């Protein structure tokens, strides 16, 4: 087997470049429910990071958090939402998931609406940029 010095050099260069590309991701959870009735409640967390309970008080209220990607570990943030008798929970970010693989702006803009959860790649997105990803389910409590 022949591994040239040149290819080793290129490989290590690419590796160091990857490590330095600590991309920053900004996640927004925006309350898009008119009048906010019933009260929207949500809680987001990753494996080692609990972002607490949130009770947005008005339509347009924007909870945001950001983090840097680690090249060596998969980053996952999930949220659980409650709205009256409905709830939903899903990953708002995963490297290989919707936000991580489909969006290349570093902005995961989630809009919570009466009929479900929409994702866009920028803040204040035009309606055509919003893609419906999940619906609500009827909670069993
Ligand atoms: C953002 O999303 C829109 C709609 O999907 C797309 O047309 C646009 O190219 C995206 N922008 C970037 C910078 O990825």
XYZ file of N, CA and C and ligand atoms in Angstrom:
437
model
N 0.858 -1.206 0.000
C 0.000 0.000 0.000
C 0.884 1.241 0.000
N 0.473 2.190 -0.760
C 1.287 3.401 -0.889
C 0.478 4.625 -0.449
N 0.879 5.227 0.616
C 0.223 6.466 1.047
C 1.242 7.584 0.909
N 0.982 8.447 0.015
C 1.975 9.480 -0.243
C 1.983 10.531 0.854
N 3.099 11.145 0.989
C 3.233 12.237 1.951
C 2.209 13.329 1.631
N 2.017 13.547 0.339
C 1.095 14.594 -0.080
C -0.346 14.328 0.392
N -0.810 13.089 0.227
C -2.191 12.811 0.629
C -2.353 12.896 2.151
N -1.300 12.515 2.887
C -1.354 12.679 4.341
C -1.470 14.146 4.718
N -0.730 14.955 4.003
C -0.745 16.397 4.261
C -2.134 16.965 4.006
N -2.719 16.563 2.887
C -4.055 17.056 2.537
C -5.074 16.598 3.573
N -4.972 15.323 3.967
C -5.900 14.787 4.957
C -5.820 15.535 6.281
N -4.599 15.778 6.749
C -4.486 16.459 8.034
C -4.950 17.905 7.910
N -4.743 18.493 6.769
C -5.232 19.853 6.558
C -6.756 19.894 6.634
N -7.409 18.946 5.959
C -8.876 18.889 5.976
C -9.387 18.650 7.393
N -8.675 17.802 8.129
C -9.076 17.472 9.487
C -9.032 18.717 10.382
N -7.906 19.438 10.319
C -7.749 20.644 11.143
C -8.782 21.683 10.731
N -9.050 21.766 9.450
C -10.031 22.725 8.949
C -11.422 22.415 9.522
N -11.773 21.131 9.532
C -13.053 20.703 10.101
C -13.154 21.088 11.573
N -12.070 20.850 12.294
C -12.089 21.118 13.723
C -12.275 22.599 14.012
N -11.719 23.427 13.146
C -11.845 24.871 13.356
C -13.203 25.396 12.937
N -13.890 24.630 12.119
C -15.192 25.095 11.634
C -16.251 24.842 12.697
N -16.074 25.450 13.854
C -17.068 25.290 14.910
C -18.254 26.171 14.584
N -19.128 25.612 13.806
C -20.279 26.365 13.333
C -21.231 26.656 14.487
N -21.779 27.842 14.486
C -22.723 28.206 15.532
C -24.144 28.075 15.000
N -24.984 27.434 15.795
C -26.380 27.239 15.417
C -27.267 28.046 16.353
N -28.221 28.696 15.771
C -29.152 29.528 16.522
C -30.563 28.965 16.323
N -31.188 28.552 17.428
C -32.526 27.976 17.344
C -33.541 28.961 17.913
N -34.620 29.152 17.189
C -35.715 30.014 17.656
C -36.977 29.172 17.817
N -37.667 29.362 18.935
C -38.975 28.748 19.120
C -39.962 29.901 19.251
N -40.762 30.093 18.226
C -41.616 31.277 18.175
C -43.083 30.886 18.351
N -43.735 31.592 19.250
C -45.160 31.370 19.497
C -45.959 32.050 18.390
N -46.574 31.230 17.540
C -47.366 31.785 16.449
C -48.849 31.511 16.643
N -49.234 31.260 17.901
C -50.638 30.945 18.191
C -51.388 32.220 18.532
N -52.435 32.473 17.776
C -53.199 33.701 17.963
C -53.796 33.749 19.365
N -53.679 34.867 19.993
C -54.252 35.131 21.330
C -53.650 34.259 22.426
N -52.835 33.271 22.011
C -52.192 32.417 22.997
C -53.180 31.749 23.955
N -54.264 31.245 23.405
C -55.223 30.516 24.234
C -55.516 29.164 23.625
N -55.427 28.098 24.365
C -54.876 28.027 25.727
C -53.385 28.396 25.763
N -52.879 28.475 26.944
C -51.475 28.836 27.124
C -50.538 27.795 26.499
N -49.638 28.265 25.655
C -48.590 27.379 25.121
C -47.512 27.206 26.191
N -47.071 25.974 26.330
C -46.008 25.671 27.291
C -44.990 24.800 26.576
N -43.734 25.055 26.791
C -42.751 24.126 26.232
C -41.491 24.070 27.077
N -40.780 22.991 26.849
C -39.543 22.770 27.571
C -38.565 22.100 26.620
N -37.362 22.626 26.541
C -36.357 22.097 25.627
C -35.125 21.654 26.409
N -34.448 20.679 25.868
C -33.248 20.178 26.540
C -32.367 19.425 25.561
N -31.111 19.319 25.909
C -30.235 18.357 25.230
C -29.772 17.403 26.315
N -28.909 16.477 25.992
C -28.488 15.486 26.969
C -27.998 16.098 28.272
N -27.251 17.187 28.177
C -26.638 17.737 29.392
C -27.051 19.186 29.650
N -28.132 19.610 29.039
C -28.471 21.024 29.093
C -29.998 21.186 29.121
N -30.549 21.520 30.278
C -31.992 21.735 30.404
C -32.283 23.224 30.259
N -33.072 23.568 29.265
C -33.313 24.993 28.991
C -34.555 25.522 29.705
N -35.164 24.693 30.533
C -36.229 25.183 31.413
C -37.606 25.240 30.785
N -38.567 25.608 31.634
C -39.953 25.725 31.191
C -40.202 27.092 30.583
N -41.047 27.125 29.537
C -41.359 28.413 28.914
C -42.859 28.563 28.732
N -43.328 29.750 29.071
C -44.751 30.087 28.994
C -44.892 31.377 28.204
N -44.749 31.316 26.889
C -44.785 32.557 26.105
C -46.114 33.282 26.290
N -46.060 34.595 26.362
C -47.259 35.356 26.726
C -47.924 36.061 25.558
N -47.295 36.102 24.406
C -47.928 36.793 23.285
C -47.481 36.168 21.957
N -48.307 36.356 20.937
C -47.970 35.841 19.609
C -46.737 36.570 19.085
N -45.750 35.851 18.654
C -44.518 36.448 18.167
C -43.384 36.332 19.172
N -43.730 35.944 20.381
C -42.721 35.754 21.415
C -41.679 34.736 20.955
N -40.410 35.064 21.088
C -39.331 34.285 20.477
C -38.340 33.838 21.547
N -38.329 32.547 21.835
C -37.306 31.998 22.732
C -36.172 31.500 21.860
N -34.965 31.966 22.130
C -33.861 31.480 21.304
C -32.677 31.038 22.133
N -31.964 30.086 21.571
C -30.731 29.631 22.197
C -29.742 29.255 21.098
N -28.478 29.290 21.451
C -27.485 28.933 20.439
C -26.408 28.057 21.061
N -25.720 27.369 20.196
C -24.670 26.463 20.653
C -23.695 26.268 19.506
N -22.502 25.813 19.858
C -21.502 25.526 18.835
C -21.480 24.035 18.566
N -21.328 23.702 17.318
C -21.280 22.288 16.956
C -19.922 21.718 17.313
N -19.944 20.528 17.848
C -18.714 19.815 18.137
C -18.542 18.746 17.062
N -17.432 18.815 16.365
C -17.176 17.913 15.255
C -17.243 16.446 15.664
N -16.931 16.159 16.935
C -16.788 14.775 17.360
C -18.059 14.153 17.934
N -19.008 14.967 18.341
C -20.221 14.386 18.922
C -21.459 14.914 18.218
N -22.472 14.098 18.192
C -23.721 14.510 17.600
C -24.459 15.416 18.583
N -24.961 16.525 18.077
C -25.702 17.450 18.927
C -27.193 17.268 18.691
N -27.923 17.099 19.783
C -29.375 16.921 19.698
C -30.044 17.817 20.731
N -31.016 18.601 20.301
C -31.891 19.306 21.221
C -33.321 18.895 20.905
N -34.065 18.547 21.934
C -35.468 18.240 21.686
C -36.344 19.120 22.565
N -37.584 19.291 22.148
C -38.528 20.090 22.926
C -39.828 19.319 23.074
N -40.472 19.569 24.194
C -41.808 19.028 24.435
C -42.749 20.220 24.530
N -43.873 20.168 23.797
C -44.826 21.278 23.746
C -46.170 20.808 24.282
N -46.849 21.696 24.985
C -48.212 21.423 25.442
C -49.081 22.600 25.052
N -50.256 22.302 24.560
C -51.192 23.372 24.191
C -52.606 22.840 24.424
N -53.209 23.242 25.536
C -54.513 22.699 25.899
C -54.424 21.191 26.061
N -55.256 20.481 25.304
C -55.256 19.015 25.415
C -54.333 18.352 24.409
N -53.527 19.172 23.731
C -52.627 18.602 22.732
C -51.191 18.695 23.207
N -50.390 17.812 22.689
C -48.960 17.957 22.932
C -48.160 17.402 21.761
N -46.880 17.644 21.802
C -45.991 17.175 20.748
C -44.576 17.221 21.298
N -43.755 16.308 20.844
C -42.342 16.417 21.197
C -41.513 15.890 20.045
N -40.452 16.578 19.776
C -39.589 16.197 18.648
C -38.247 16.904 18.792
N -37.323 16.500 17.947
C -35.996 17.102 17.972
C -36.023 18.403 17.174
N -35.697 19.510 17.832
C -35.632 20.786 17.110
C -34.283 20.944 16.435
N -33.302 20.176 16.901
C -32.012 20.148 16.217
C -31.354 18.788 16.345
N -30.852 18.290 15.252
C -29.958 17.127 15.235
C -29.094 17.270 14.000
N -27.820 16.988 14.147
C -26.898 17.149 13.017
C -27.439 16.504 11.755
N -27.920 15.264 11.918
C -28.385 14.512 10.757
C -29.897 14.644 10.576
N -30.553 15.500 11.371
C -32.001 15.658 11.283
C -32.393 16.877 10.466
N -33.688 17.215 10.546
C -34.239 18.255 9.690
C -33.408 19.530 9.735
N -33.257 20.069 10.907
C -32.571 21.355 10.967
C -31.098 21.240 10.584
N -30.450 20.180 11.054
C -29.023 20.043 10.799
C -28.679 19.765 9.350
N -29.509 18.961 8.671
C -29.126 18.569 7.318
C -29.814 19.379 6.220
N -30.971 19.968 6.523
C -31.686 20.699 5.467
C -31.387 22.193 5.480
N -30.920 22.683 6.627
C -30.742 24.125 6.752
C -29.264 24.477 6.829
N -28.859 25.440 6.018
C -27.438 25.756 5.930
C -27.131 27.195 6.320
N -28.109 27.838 6.942
C -27.894 29.225 7.363
C -27.449 29.312 8.814
N -27.513 28.196 9.544
C -27.206 28.226 10.969
C -28.375 28.714 11.801
N -29.514 28.966 11.175
C -30.702 29.426 11.907
C -31.830 28.416 11.745
N -32.289 27.877 12.880
C -33.445 26.990 12.871
C -34.602 27.752 13.463
N -35.474 28.204 12.620
C -36.588 29.026 13.068
C -37.844 28.170 13.117
N -38.298 27.826 14.350
C -39.498 27.009 14.523
C -40.663 27.908 14.876
N -41.719 27.806 14.102
C -42.925 28.571 14.371
C -44.027 27.612 14.818
N -44.558 27.868 16.011
C -45.595 27.001 16.584
C -46.951 27.579 16.227
N -47.755 26.814 15.503
C -49.063 27.314 15.100
C -50.173 26.363 15.550
N -51.402 26.791 15.337
C -52.556 25.989 15.757
C -52.565 24.624 15.077
N -52.030 24.543 13.869
C -52.073 23.277 13.126
C -50.727 22.565 13.085
N -49.778 23.035 13.866
C -48.530 22.302 13.911
C -47.285 23.172 13.946
N -46.170 22.565 13.551
C -44.850 23.154 13.752
C -44.159 23.346 12.409
N -43.721 24.578 12.168
C -43.144 24.949 10.886
C -41.682 25.324 11.070
N -40.874 24.962 10.105
C -39.436 25.240 10.169
C -39.025 26.138 9.008
N -38.179 27.128 9.305
C -37.628 27.991 8.253
C -36.156 28.254 8.536
N -35.444 28.733 7.540
C -34.000 28.929 7.676
C -33.601 30.376 7.970
N -34.566 31.190 8.364
C -34.223 32.565 8.745
C -35.299 33.116 9.679
N -34.986 34.181 10.383
C -35.985 34.811 11.236
C -36.920 35.637 10.363
N -38.124 35.887 10.844
C -39.158 36.593 10.077
C -39.235 36.084 8.645
N -39.388 34.786 8.475
C -39.360 34.223 7.117
C -40.613 34.598 6.331
N -40.477 34.740 5.023
C -41.680 34.871 4.206
C -42.456 33.555 4.304
N -43.785 33.618 4.185
C -44.598 32.406 4.356
C -44.120 31.224 3.513
N -43.599 31.494 2.334
C -43.203 30.398 1.440
C -41.969 29.654 1.959
N -41.231 30.244 2.904
C -40.049 29.573 3.451
C -40.411 28.608 4.576
N -41.647 28.717 5.082
C -42.049 27.897 6.227
C -42.518 26.524 5.761
N -41.897 25.498 6.303
C -42.257 24.127 5.943
C -42.837 23.435 7.169
N -44.054 22.908 7.005
C -44.677 22.217 8.133
C -44.008 20.869 8.363
N -43.520 20.660 9.581
C -42.766 19.443 9.885
C -43.526 18.467 10.776
N -44.297 19.001 11.726
C -44.998 18.132 12.671
C -46.378 18.687 12.972
N -47.276 17.799 13.384
C -48.584 18.224 13.862
C -48.665 18.038 15.372
N -49.770 18.513 15.936
C -50.052 18.252 17.342
C -50.681 16.861 17.464
N -50.538 16.251 18.603
C -51.287 15.024 18.859
C -52.147 15.249 20.092
N -53.230 14.513 20.163
C -54.109 14.641 21.330
C -53.484 13.906 22.504
N -53.244 14.658 23.532
C -52.587 14.083 24.700
C -53.489 13.068 25.367
N -52.907 12.108 26.019
C -53.707 11.059 26.655
C -53.692 11.237 28.162
N -53.941 12.451 28.603
C -54.065 12.639 30.053
C -55.338 13.397 30.363
C -33.752 29.324 2.714
O -34.923 28.603 2.392
C -35.515 28.972 1.165
C -36.824 28.208 1.028
O -36.626 26.837 1.157
C -34.553 28.708 0.022
O -35.129 29.094 -1.200
C -33.264 29.480 0.273
O -32.315 29.153 -0.711
C -32.686 29.164 1.643
N -31.553 30.036 1.905
C -30.347 29.572 2.204
C -29.282 30.602 2.373
O -30.103 28.379 2.335
